[in-house]
Tab-separated table of C-alpha atoms in Angstrom:
chain	number	residue	atom	x	y	z
T	51	UNK	CA	-75.574	6.173	-33.207
T	52	UNK	CA	-76.493	2.644	-32.069
T	53	UNK	CA	-73.034	1.444	-33.171
T	54	UNK	CA	-71.518	3.560	-30.398
T	55	UNK	CA	-72.964	1.244	-27.770
T	56	UNK	CA	-70.416	-1.369	-28.934
T	57	UNK	CA	-67.472	0.966	-28.441
T	58	UNK	CA	-64.368	-0.346	-26.754
T	59	UNK	CA	-61.232	1.122	-25.281
T	60	UNK	CA	-58.797	2.108	-28.008
T	61	UNK	CA	-61.461	2.897	-30.620
T	62	UNK	CA	-60.770	6.105	-32.516
T	63	UNK	CA	-62.904	9.188	-32.883
T	64	UNK	CA	-63.247	9.830	-36.637
T	65	UNK	CA	-60.593	12.479	-37.329
T	66	UNK	CA	-61.610	15.921	-38.548
T	67	UNK	CA	-59.364	18.360	-40.399
T	68	UNK	CA	-60.265	22.048	-40.671
T	69	UNK	CA	-58.588	24.971	-42.364
T	70	UNK	CA	-56.171	26.119	-43.618
T	71	UNK	CA	-56.989	29.055	-41.334
T	72	UNK	CA	-57.244	32.376	-43.177
T	73	UNK	CA	-57.367	35.867	-41.650
T	74	UNK	CA	-61.037	35.907	-42.675
T	75	UNK	CA	-61.680	32.864	-40.468
T	76	UNK	CA	-60.350	34.737	-37.451
T	77	UNK	CA	-62.505	37.772	-38.231
T	78	UNK	CA	-65.558	35.522	-38.558
T	79	UNK	CA	-64.714	33.729	-35.320
T	80	UNK	CA	-64.213	37.024	-33.480
T	81	UNK	CA	-67.777	37.965	-34.434
T	82	UNK	CA	-69.188	34.454	-34.145
T	83	UNK	CA	-67.713	33.738	-30.731
T	84	UNK	CA	-67.834	37.214	-29.226
T	85	UNK	CA	-64.096	37.027	-28.487
T	86	UNK	CA	-62.914	40.410	-29.708
T	87	UNK	CA	-59.332	40.169	-28.437
T	88	UNK	CA	-57.353	42.123	-31.072
T	89	UNK	CA	-54.408	39.721	-30.770
T	90	UNK	CA	-56.302	37.484	-33.235
T	91	UNK	CA	-57.238	40.079	-35.833
T	92	UNK	CA	-54.893	43.076	-35.557
T	93	UNK	CA	-51.302	42.418	-36.600
T	94	UNK	CA	-49.909	45.560	-34.980
T	95	UNK	CA	-51.501	44.601	-31.654
T	96	UNK	CA	-50.102	41.050	-31.969
T	97	UNK	CA	-46.650	42.513	-32.638
T	98	UNK	CA	-46.936	44.788	-29.604
T	99	UNK	CA	-47.634	41.644	-27.564
T	100	UNK	CA	-44.462	40.020	-28.882
T	101	UNK	CA	-45.872	37.807	-31.647
T	102	UNK	CA	-44.839	37.924	-35.318
T	103	UNK	CA	-48.431	37.937	-36.537
T	104	UNK	CA	-51.996	37.293	-35.445
T	105	UNK	CA	-52.789	33.702	-34.522
T	106	UNK	CA	-55.954	31.641	-34.204
T	107	UNK	CA	-58.207	31.690	-31.173
T	108	UNK	CA	-57.651	28.558	-29.111
T	109	UNK	CA	-61.431	28.312	-28.864
T	110	UNK	CA	-61.662	27.963	-32.664
T	111	UNK	CA	-59.681	24.728	-32.474
T	112	UNK	CA	-61.742	23.655	-29.457
T	113	UNK	CA	-64.872	24.251	-31.552
T	114	UNK	CA	-63.399	22.042	-34.304
T	115	UNK	CA	-62.797	19.327	-31.699
T	116	UNK	CA	-66.377	19.827	-30.552
T	117	UNK	CA	-67.563	19.269	-34.129
T	118	UNK	CA	-65.646	15.995	-34.256
T	119	UNK	CA	-67.432	14.927	-31.045
T	120	UNK	CA	-70.959	15.971	-32.026
T	121	UNK	CA	-70.630	14.599	-35.594
T	122	UNK	CA	-69.788	11.284	-33.994
T	123	UNK	CA	-72.009	11.073	-30.922
T	124	UNK	CA	-74.821	13.599	-31.438
T	125	UNK	CA	-75.474	17.284	-30.848
T	126	UNK	CA	-76.123	17.044	-27.109
T	127	UNK	CA	-74.043	13.963	-26.241
T	128	UNK	CA	-71.062	15.831	-24.793
T	129	UNK	CA	-71.286	15.945	-21.001
T	130	UNK	CA	-67.793	17.132	-20.140
T	131	UNK	CA	-65.175	18.666	-22.396
T	132	UNK	CA	-61.901	20.247	-21.303
T	133	UNK	CA	-58.660	21.200	-22.996
T	134	UNK	CA	-55.302	22.746	-22.260
T	135	UNK	CA	-53.926	25.060	-24.920
T	136	UNK	CA	-50.389	23.760	-25.508
T	137	UNK	CA	-49.212	25.839	-28.465
T	138	UNK	CA	-50.352	28.665	-30.696
T	139	UNK	CA	-52.105	27.887	-34.003
T	140	UNK	CA	-50.607	30.110	-36.712
T	141	UNK	CA	-52.302	31.514	-39.791
T	142	UNK	CA	-52.254	29.039	-42.659
T	143	UNK	CA	-52.421	26.038	-40.349
T	144	UNK	CA	-54.708	23.124	-41.036
T	145	UNK	CA	-55.998	21.788	-37.722
T	146	UNK	CA	-56.237	18.031	-37.258
T	147	UNK	CA	-58.615	16.854	-34.493
T	148	UNK	CA	-58.223	13.348	-33.131
T	149	UNK	CA	-59.401	11.293	-30.190
T	150	UNK	CA	-59.420	7.841	-28.726
T	151	UNK	CA	-61.638	6.021	-26.246
T	152	UNK	CA	-59.772	5.689	-22.969
T	153	UNK	CA	-62.483	4.241	-20.787
T	154	UNK	CA	-66.112	3.115	-20.897
T	155	UNK	CA	-68.003	4.361	-17.836
T	156	UNK	CA	-71.438	3.689	-16.376
T	157	UNK	CA	-72.622	6.621	-14.295
T	158	UNK	CA	-76.110	7.437	-13.016
T	159	UNK	CA	-77.564	4.904	-15.441
T	160	UNK	CA	-75.794	6.445	-18.421
T	161	UNK	CA	-73.423	4.708	-20.810
T	162	UNK	CA	-70.467	7.042	-21.323
T	163	UNK	CA	-67.152	7.048	-23.120
T	164	UNK	CA	-64.160	8.971	-21.843
T	165	UNK	CA	-61.978	10.144	-24.701
T	166	UNK	CA	-58.528	11.616	-24.805
T	167	UNK	CA	-58.390	14.336	-27.428
T	168	UNK	CA	-55.873	16.404	-29.248
T	169	UNK	CA	-55.723	19.032	-31.935
T	170	UNK	CA	-52.535	19.648	-33.841
T	171	UNK	CA	-51.224	21.688	-36.715
T	172	UNK	CA	-51.023	19.345	-39.709
T	173	UNK	CA	-47.383	18.204	-39.897
T	174	UNK	CA	-46.728	20.392	-36.847
T	175	UNK	CA	-47.053	20.596	-33.076
T	176	UNK	CA	-49.901	19.547	-30.822
T	177	UNK	CA	-51.908	22.667	-30.002
T	178	UNK	CA	-54.668	21.375	-27.710
T	179	UNK	CA	-54.704	18.411	-25.356
T	180	UNK	CA	-57.852	17.419	-23.569
T	181	UNK	CA	-60.535	14.954	-22.765
T	182	UNK	CA	-64.261	14.531	-22.984
T	183	UNK	CA	-67.007	12.472	-21.440
T	184	UNK	CA	-69.593	11.592	-24.070
T	185	UNK	CA	-72.948	9.812	-23.840
T	186	UNK	CA	-72.947	6.743	-26.081
T	187	UNK	CA	-76.091	4.821	-25.222
X	191	UNK	CA	-48.247	40.502	-9.404
X	192	UNK	CA	-51.976	40.145	-9.230
X	193	UNK	CA	-53.440	40.765	-5.798
X	194	UNK	CA	-54.684	37.421	-4.512
X	195	UNK	CA	-57.410	39.173	-2.565
X	196	UNK	CA	-59.327	39.062	-5.863
X	197	UNK	CA	-59.940	35.350	-5.255
X	198	UNK	CA	-63.669	35.060	-4.612
X	199	UNK	CA	-64.541	38.231	-6.525
X	200	UNK	CA	-67.588	37.730	-8.701
X	201	UNK	CA	-69.670	39.446	-11.307
X	202	UNK	CA	-73.314	40.251	-10.939
X	203	UNK	CA	-75.664	37.745	-12.597
X	204	UNK	CA	-76.521	38.883	-16.127
X	205	UNK	CA	-78.984	37.435	-18.653
X	206	UNK	CA	-78.423	36.806	-22.323
X	207	UNK	CA	-80.833	35.418	-24.911
X	208	UNK	CA	-79.744	32.445	-27.002
X	209	UNK	CA	-80.395	33.821	-30.482
X	210	UNK	CA	-80.519	31.814	-33.686
X	211	UNK	CA	-78.679	34.495	-35.682
X	212	UNK	CA	-75.669	34.566	-33.360
X	213	UNK	CA	-75.588	30.755	-33.315
X	214	UNK	CA	-75.568	30.722	-37.119
X	215	UNK	CA	-72.655	33.143	-37.185
X	216	UNK	CA	-70.780	30.879	-34.746
X	217	UNK	CA	-71.550	27.838	-36.908
X	218	UNK	CA	-70.426	29.640	-40.050
X	219	UNK	CA	-67.183	30.646	-38.319
X	220	UNK	CA	-66.438	27.127	-37.093
X	221	UNK	CA	-67.411	25.208	-40.246
X	222	UNK	CA	-70.349	23.663	-38.404
X	223	UNK	CA	-72.772	22.445	-41.064
X	224	UNK	CA	-74.759	19.915	-39.010
X	225	UNK	CA	-78.383	20.924	-39.811
X	226	UNK	CA	-79.387	20.212	-36.210
X	227	UNK	CA	-77.643	23.476	-35.235
X	228	UNK	CA	-79.163	25.443	-38.124
X	229	UNK	CA	-82.732	24.324	-38.556
X	230	UNK	CA	-85.572	23.689	-36.094
X	231	UNK	CA	-87.087	20.940	-38.281
X	232	UNK	CA	-83.763	19.100	-38.473
X	233	UNK	CA	-83.362	19.494	-34.726
X	234	UNK	CA	-86.826	18.021	-34.111
X	235	UNK	CA	-86.112	15.148	-36.518
X	236	UNK	CA	-83.029	14.365	-34.414
X	237	UNK	CA	-85.098	14.328	-31.238
X	238	UNK	CA	-84.466	17.856	-29.920
X	239	UNK	CA	-87.429	20.078	-28.992
X	240	UNK	CA	-85.492	23.151	-30.057
X	241	UNK	CA	-82.179	23.935	-31.779
X	242	UNK	CA	-79.403	22.920	-29.391
X	243	UNK	CA	-76.032	24.672	-29.197
X	244	UNK	CA	-72.546	23.189	-29.782
X	245	UNK	CA	-70.493	22.043	-26.776
X	246	UNK	CA	-68.336	25.184	-26.570
X	247	UNK	CA	-71.135	27.682	-27.224
X	248	UNK	CA	-71.583	28.596	-23.555
X	249	UNK	CA	-68.254	30.424	-23.806
X	250	UNK	CA	-69.699	32.534	-26.626
X	251	UNK	CA	-72.666	33.428	-24.438
X	252	UNK	CA	-70.201	34.366	-21.707
X	253	UNK	CA	-68.136	36.491	-24.103
X	254	UNK	CA	-71.260	38.342	-25.211
X	255	UNK	CA	-72.721	38.872	-21.738
X	256	UNK	CA	-72.588	42.557	-20.846
X	257	UNK	CA	-71.183	42.424	-17.322
X	258	UNK	CA	-70.607	45.858	-15.820
X	259	UNK	CA	-66.956	44.975	-15.233
X	260	UNK	CA	-64.726	42.271	-16.675
X	261	UNK	CA	-63.096	40.515	-13.720
X	262	UNK	CA	-59.670	40.233	-15.353
X	263	UNK	CA	-59.386	43.399	-17.413
X	264	UNK	CA	-61.362	45.847	-15.267
X	265	UNK	CA	-61.203	44.511	-11.728
X	266	UNK	CA	-57.661	43.066	-11.778
X	267	UNK	CA	-56.466	45.533	-14.417
X	268	UNK	CA	-54.514	42.882	-16.318
X	269	UNK	CA	-53.078	44.060	-19.641
X	270	UNK	CA	-54.866	42.191	-22.454
X	271	UNK	CA	-51.643	41.990	-24.508
X	272	UNK	CA	-50.023	39.877	-21.778
X	273	UNK	CA	-52.860	37.339	-21.537
X	274	UNK	CA	-53.204	33.949	-23.164
X	275	UNK	CA	-55.908	31.335	-22.845
X	276	UNK	CA	-54.419	28.442	-20.886
X	277	UNK	CA	-57.253	26.021	-20.327
X	278	UNK	CA	-60.975	25.734	-20.935
X	279	UNK	CA	-63.533	23.287	-19.650
X	280	UNK	CA	-67.266	22.738	-19.830
X	281	UNK	CA	-69.498	20.529	-17.742
X	282	UNK	CA	-72.889	20.222	-19.389
X	283	UNK	CA	-75.811	19.427	-17.106
X	284	UNK	CA	-78.706	20.372	-19.399
X	285	UNK	CA	-78.876	21.496	-23.053
X	286	UNK	CA	-78.717	25.209	-23.882
X	287	UNK	CA	-81.126	25.793	-26.762
X	288	UNK	CA	-82.165	28.617	-29.068
X	289	UNK	CA	-84.889	30.560	-27.302
X	290	UNK	CA	-83.438	30.101	-23.847
X	291	UNK	CA	-82.518	33.027	-21.645
X	292	UNK	CA	-79.311	32.164	-19.828
X	293	UNK	CA	-78.146	33.889	-16.665
X	294	UNK	CA	-74.397	33.892	-16.203
X	295	UNK	CA	-72.309	34.672	-13.182
X	296	UNK	CA	-68.527	34.423	-13.089
X	297	UNK	CA	-66.179	34.244	-10.118
X	298	UNK	CA	-62.447	34.155	-9.534
X	299	UNK	CA	-61.797	30.656	-8.198
X	300	UNK	CA	-58.021	30.890	-7.847
X	301	UNK	CA	-54.903	32.875	-8.668
X	302	UNK	CA	-51.465	31.267	-8.626
X	303	UNK	CA	-48.075	31.672	-10.245
X	304	UNK	CA	-45.238	29.582	-11.643
X	305	UNK	CA	-41.632	30.190	-12.571
X	306	UNK	CA	-41.129	32.656	-9.733
X	307	UNK	CA	-44.029	34.835	-10.867
X	308	UNK	CA	-43.052	34.940	-14.564
X	309	UNK	CA	-46.396	33.306	-15.283
X	310	UNK	CA	-49.557	33.975	-13.334
X	311	UNK	CA	-52.737	31.933	-13.700
X	312	UNK	CA	-56.266	33.170	-13.091
X	313	UNK	CA	-58.931	30.496	-12.714
X	314	UNK	CA	-62.429	31.693	-13.555
X	315	UNK	CA	-65.565	29.664	-12.955
X	316	UNK	CA	-68.920	30.515	-14.454
X	317	UNK	CA	-72.381	29.136	-13.863
X	318	UNK	CA	-74.981	29.303	-16.631
X	319	UNK	CA	-78.625	28.841	-15.577
X	320	UNK	CA	-81.649	28.886	-17.838
X	321	UNK	CA	-85.031	30.597	-17.441
X	322	UNK	CA	-86.253	27.656	-15.331
X	323	UNK	CA	-83.347	28.125	-12.910
X	324	UNK	CA	-81.760	24.873	-14.135
X	325	UNK	CA	-77.961	24.937	-14.135
X	326	UNK	CA	-77.146	24.102	-17.769
X	327	UNK	CA	-73.387	24.451	-17.809
X	328	UNK	CA	-70.448	25.217	-15.585
X	329	UNK	CA	-67.440	26.699	-17.326
X	330	UNK	CA	-63.866	26.869	-16.158
X	331	UNK	CA	-61.285	29.063	-17.849
X	332	UNK	CA	-57.644	29.515	-16.971
X	333	UNK	CA	-56.060	32.731	-18.194
X	334	UNK	CA	-52.277	32.897	-18.283
X	335	UNK	CA	-50.583	36.247	-17.703
X	336	UNK	CA	-47.028	36.614	-19.035
X	337	UNK	CA	-45.050	38.959	-16.817
C-alpha cells in the first residue's frame, strides 16, 4: 500500500471485471445483502413491473466497485463512496469496474484520493457513476 | 403523488448484530475473496483488531434490520413494483466489524419530483452507531418511484 502515497491525478484504479451475472448470483445476493425485492429474482414480478426479465441489484455492482477499491487501498480505506444508478444491469452481463484519481486531498491530517468511478456492462452502457474518497497514506 | 408531509418521518432505533455468517454470505454473493473479510487471523495480520466489513455492508445491515414499519412501503404505501434504486452513498466515520452491535435509525430527508410528477424521488438518510455510541456510518439512499 505504500505505493499509493505516490499517487497522482489521472492514475487509474486497477479495473475489476465480475460476472457474467447468472440468476444464481441474484439469488445469492438477495440472501447475502438482505435485499429481498422480488424484481431481482422473480420473473413474473419483474414482468408485472414492466421489465422483460429480472435484472441485477444495483447494489451488487456497487459491491463489485467496492471490491475494486478495497483490493487497491485496503479493507477500511474507503471514507466516502457514492453512486448514481444510471442503467439496469441485465442477466448475462459482465460488469466492468473502473476508476481514476481526480484529486489528491489533505484533510484532518489524512492523505486522501478522490476517485471518479464507473461500472458498465462489458461492451454495453454505463450502469453506475460515482465517486469515492479513499485513504492512501 | 407521495404526501410531502412524510418528510422528517423516522423509524425507531433498532439494533442488529454484525454476524460473521451473514458477512460470509455477502462475500460469497459478491465474489469477495479477500481473506481480511473472512478470517480473524488474516484481519489481524492486516492490522485490524476484528474482521471489518466491506464499504457497502452497512446497507445490508439496514436491509436486515427489523424495523416495525418500512418508511417507503408501509408508511408511504409506495408500490414496490414501481420503485427503483436511484442513488446510494456511504460516509464511513469508523469501521463496522464482526462482533459489533449496530443501532440504525432511518429518516425521510426529502421528497421531490421531476417530469411533472412522472418520477418521484424519496431521499432516505440512516445513521449507524455502534455499541460504544460511535457513529460508524451515515447512509443516503434515493428511491425513484415511476408513476
